XYZ file of C-alpha atoms in Angstrom:
278
model
C 0.373 -0.405 0.112
C 1.423 4.148 -0.739
C 2.104 5.406 2.516
C 0.539 8.701 1.865
C 4.776 10.935 0.542
C 4.282 8.726 -2.202
C 0.295 8.809 -3.263
C 0.861 13.254 -3.066
C 2.959 11.984 -6.349
C 0.811 9.013 -7.344
C -3.007 9.197 -7.163
C -4.361 9.787 -10.535
C -6.772 13.330 -10.912
C -10.252 12.737 -10.372
C -12.440 15.594 -12.216
C -14.697 17.192 -9.213
C -18.375 17.100 -10.003
C -19.542 19.532 -12.736
C -22.636 20.818 -12.015
C -24.998 20.649 -15.368
C -21.657 21.217 -16.827
C -19.602 18.185 -19.146
C -16.299 17.077 -17.535
C -14.035 17.859 -20.583
C -14.931 22.364 -19.205
C -14.328 21.136 -16.032
C -10.036 21.207 -14.516
C -9.558 18.335 -12.349
C -9.449 19.459 -8.458
C -5.765 18.621 -7.212
C -6.239 20.296 -3.489
C -9.717 19.445 -1.744
C -10.555 22.368 1.280
C -14.042 20.777 3.028
C -15.022 22.023 6.037
C -11.472 23.619 7.671
C -11.172 25.441 11.264
C -7.695 26.601 12.116
C -7.153 27.997 15.246
C -4.339 30.661 16.650
C -4.474 29.683 20.070
C -7.628 30.749 21.365
C -7.700 32.773 18.556
C -10.776 31.271 15.750
C -8.863 32.449 12.397
C -10.968 30.368 10.098
C -14.117 28.883 9.522
C -15.686 26.234 7.301
C -14.348 27.127 4.403
C -14.304 24.589 1.820
C -13.673 25.646 -2.040
C -12.106 22.673 -4.423
C -8.262 24.273 -5.491
C -8.131 22.989 -9.888
C -4.873 22.048 -11.123
C -2.625 23.266 -13.756
C -4.466 26.264 -13.143
C -4.608 29.573 -10.562
C -6.846 29.999 -7.859
C -6.711 34.427 -6.161
C -7.335 33.904 -2.995
C -8.220 38.304 -2.149
C -10.515 39.730 1.164
C -8.727 42.414 3.436
C -6.122 42.472 5.172
C -6.535 40.480 8.205
C -9.555 38.054 6.525
C -7.356 35.172 6.819
C -6.269 34.516 3.441
C -2.787 33.764 3.846
C -3.453 31.596 7.001
C -5.021 29.176 4.776
C -2.944 29.930 1.895
C 0.709 28.644 4.808
C -2.330 25.604 5.916
C -1.113 24.204 2.322
C 2.169 23.630 2.418
C 2.023 23.185 6.673
C 3.984 26.225 6.726
C 1.486 26.825 9.923
C 3.689 23.893 12.504
C 5.691 26.373 12.803
C 4.280 28.587 14.789
C 3.296 27.658 18.127
C -0.883 26.519 19.111
C -1.867 26.620 15.158
C -3.838 23.525 14.867
C -6.348 23.204 12.783
C -10.301 22.177 14.910
C -11.680 21.194 11.995
C -12.554 19.732 8.348
C -9.475 18.398 6.256
C -7.254 19.266 3.517
C -7.006 17.129 0.776
C -4.081 16.810 -1.806
C -4.995 14.297 -4.974
C -6.880 12.661 -2.046
C -5.232 12.353 1.146
C -4.748 14.306 3.986
C -2.236 16.540 4.680
C -2.996 16.945 8.369
C -2.485 13.049 9.036
C 0.553 12.568 11.436
C 1.895 9.813 8.928
C 2.565 12.368 6.322
C 6.178 13.582 5.706
C 6.263 17.676 6.699
C 9.869 18.152 4.590
C 8.065 15.651 1.303
C 4.731 17.886 1.372
C 6.970 20.833 1.048
C 9.108 19.841 -1.094
C 6.152 19.007 -3.322
C 3.972 22.729 -2.999
C 6.741 24.858 -2.815
C 6.621 28.911 -1.661
C 7.190 32.117 -3.037
C 6.423 34.962 -0.733
C 5.811 38.553 -0.673
C 9.330 40.118 0.456
C 12.345 38.210 -2.136
C 14.267 36.631 -0.107
C 17.669 34.506 -1.778
C 19.433 32.992 0.447
C 22.777 35.465 0.819
C 25.416 32.836 -2.287
C 24.868 32.815 -6.542
C 22.383 32.723 -8.393
C 23.806 29.024 -8.665
C 23.742 27.904 -5.768
C 20.391 29.480 -4.950
C 18.902 26.886 -7.261
C 20.620 24.161 -6.439
C 20.478 24.338 -2.426
C 17.125 22.556 -2.389
C 18.595 19.487 -4.445
C 21.759 19.877 -2.518
C 19.770 18.982 -0.063
C 18.272 15.901 -1.254
C 22.170 14.908 -2.167
C 22.698 15.358 -5.620
C 26.206 15.484 -6.224
C 26.023 15.329 -10.270
C 28.142 18.345 -11.741
C 25.732 18.246 -14.940
C 22.649 17.368 -13.571
C 23.494 20.637 -11.153
C 23.881 22.989 -14.235
C 21.198 21.134 -16.376
C 17.906 21.913 -13.489
C 19.798 25.932 -13.205
C 19.612 26.935 -16.774
C 15.967 24.976 -17.192
C 14.615 26.746 -13.399
C 15.930 30.027 -14.662
C 14.445 29.383 -18.022
C 12.002 28.981 -16.276
C 11.047 31.221 -13.993
C 11.762 33.520 -17.024
C 14.674 34.882 -15.862
C 17.743 32.331 -18.012
C 19.275 35.632 -20.582
C 20.047 37.865 -17.561
C 21.984 36.403 -15.782
C 23.120 33.503 -17.610
C 26.821 35.344 -17.105
C 26.800 35.873 -13.942
C 25.560 32.476 -12.135
C 28.524 32.715 -9.724
C 27.816 35.896 -8.474
C 25.441 36.454 -5.417
C 21.852 36.108 -5.732
C 21.602 39.721 -3.805
C 23.126 41.703 -6.064
C 19.966 40.840 -8.338
C 17.688 43.829 -8.872
C 14.194 43.236 -6.259
C 12.254 41.453 -8.815
C 14.381 39.605 -10.645
C 15.298 38.110 -7.197
C 11.367 37.741 -7.361
C 11.810 35.948 -10.168
C 15.186 34.030 -8.994
C 13.298 33.083 -6.097
C 10.578 31.417 -8.369
C 13.117 29.597 -9.592
C 14.764 27.914 -6.162
C 10.447 27.349 -6.302
C 10.012 24.883 -9.099
C 13.975 24.195 -9.320
C 13.109 20.692 -7.087
C 9.153 19.900 -9.090
C 6.553 20.503 -6.791
C 3.355 19.935 -8.069
C 2.663 23.094 -6.712
C 2.839 27.015 -6.165
C 1.652 28.795 -2.944
C 2.888 32.459 -3.593
C 2.948 35.198 -0.812
C 2.144 38.949 -2.049
C 4.197 37.638 -4.134
C 4.317 41.324 -6.498
C 3.193 43.800 -3.183
C 7.282 44.908 -2.924
C 7.957 45.298 -7.267
C 7.102 47.890 -9.079
C 5.650 47.794 -11.966
C 7.232 46.379 -14.818
C 8.796 43.838 -12.715
C 4.850 43.613 -11.569
C 4.116 43.201 -15.316
C 6.698 40.045 -15.424
C 5.771 38.007 -12.870
C 2.419 38.348 -14.037
C 2.993 37.132 -17.482
C 5.275 34.251 -15.412
C 2.320 33.347 -13.667
C 0.899 32.259 -16.778
C 3.490 30.507 -18.662
C 4.050 28.123 -14.977
C 0.551 27.330 -14.481
C 0.679 25.388 -18.298
C 2.980 23.352 -15.917
C 1.321 23.596 -11.954
C -0.478 24.813 -10.327
C -0.444 27.907 -8.558
C -2.803 29.614 -5.546
C -2.041 33.547 -5.935
C -2.825 35.825 -3.207
C -2.537 39.341 -4.185
C -4.589 42.560 -2.433
C -4.584 43.899 -5.864
C -7.218 43.374 -7.540
C -6.693 44.279 -10.765
C -3.444 41.630 -10.625
C -6.696 38.865 -8.961
C -7.986 39.781 -11.863
C -5.451 39.914 -14.859
C -3.862 36.430 -13.355
C -6.480 34.074 -12.000
C -9.046 32.201 -13.444
C -10.973 31.398 -10.178
C -11.256 34.230 -8.178
C -11.871 32.674 -3.826
C -13.282 35.837 -1.941
C -13.608 35.389 2.089
C -14.304 38.340 4.743
C -13.448 38.330 9.005
C -11.885 34.481 8.495
C -15.023 32.781 5.766
C -15.604 32.013 1.629
C -17.593 34.440 0.823
C -17.989 33.049 -3.376
C -16.107 31.893 -4.668
C -16.364 31.379 -8.693
C -14.490 31.625 -12.066
C -12.850 34.926 -11.438
C -14.692 36.557 -15.327
C -18.257 35.859 -12.880
C -16.624 37.452 -9.548
C -15.047 40.687 -10.525
C -18.341 40.480 -13.317
C -21.768 39.005 -11.834
C -20.815 38.093 -8.431
C -23.968 37.129 -6.203
C -23.031 37.734 -3.246
C -23.723 41.472 -2.453
C -20.853 41.469 -0.502
C -18.143 40.274 -2.845
C -19.595 43.497 -5.092
C -18.738 46.227 -2.954
C -15.193 44.548 -2.184
C -14.417 44.311 -6.195
C -15.329 47.317 -6.360
C -13.696 49.936 -4.218
C -16.551 50.371 -1.904
C -15.032 48.734 1.197
C -12.241 46.610 2.374
């Protein structure tokens, strides 16, 4: 019988049940969140969250500060485990049908499969080359040919290769802010994750760098499932296929991005996306 960590990689896709739509038009569900409650100590931060994140699409989490969107994002790779006193009160998060909060799930393996790009770019104080190969070296990969191949592939995948190919052994800290963020994305994809979480990845970037990262997101979704937290309504509208709107720790509405921005069902969603509050 497969172990839970092996199952994260090996269980086949199962399309979500379409409501009156043909299965061909519905992306398979990769992440299934059901009735999730989450607590920081005595404070409940998430209340009964249920949503299905489709495979190889971009899903945006939007909502005002403190609404729970970043908390939920960090639940998806158990980053909240690193904070004392946090706990899942009820519900589950399943990736390919495997509950990632089961005791026997290997959290290190989970975080390899579910990579994360943070709000502030955080390259290691090492060379560009060493930033990319860091995760592989931790896994025991020593073959230089293999490492060279992954460095080029990852930097190309992050649309950064042409800009840095002649200075791979210079410090990653010497890059511009936008380049540093793309370096962090390259570092994430080097270990071949299945899912990429992005927590406000463009909030510290200028408009030109933001446009490059958004273009990159469009390219990456051909290979990866992406979940992005953003305060930028225009960014959510430009980048995502599905959008979830949160308020006070509750999921208010989850639908196709076009629906959320053009024809939302909930008046609260309409008020938020139109700028009347938040």
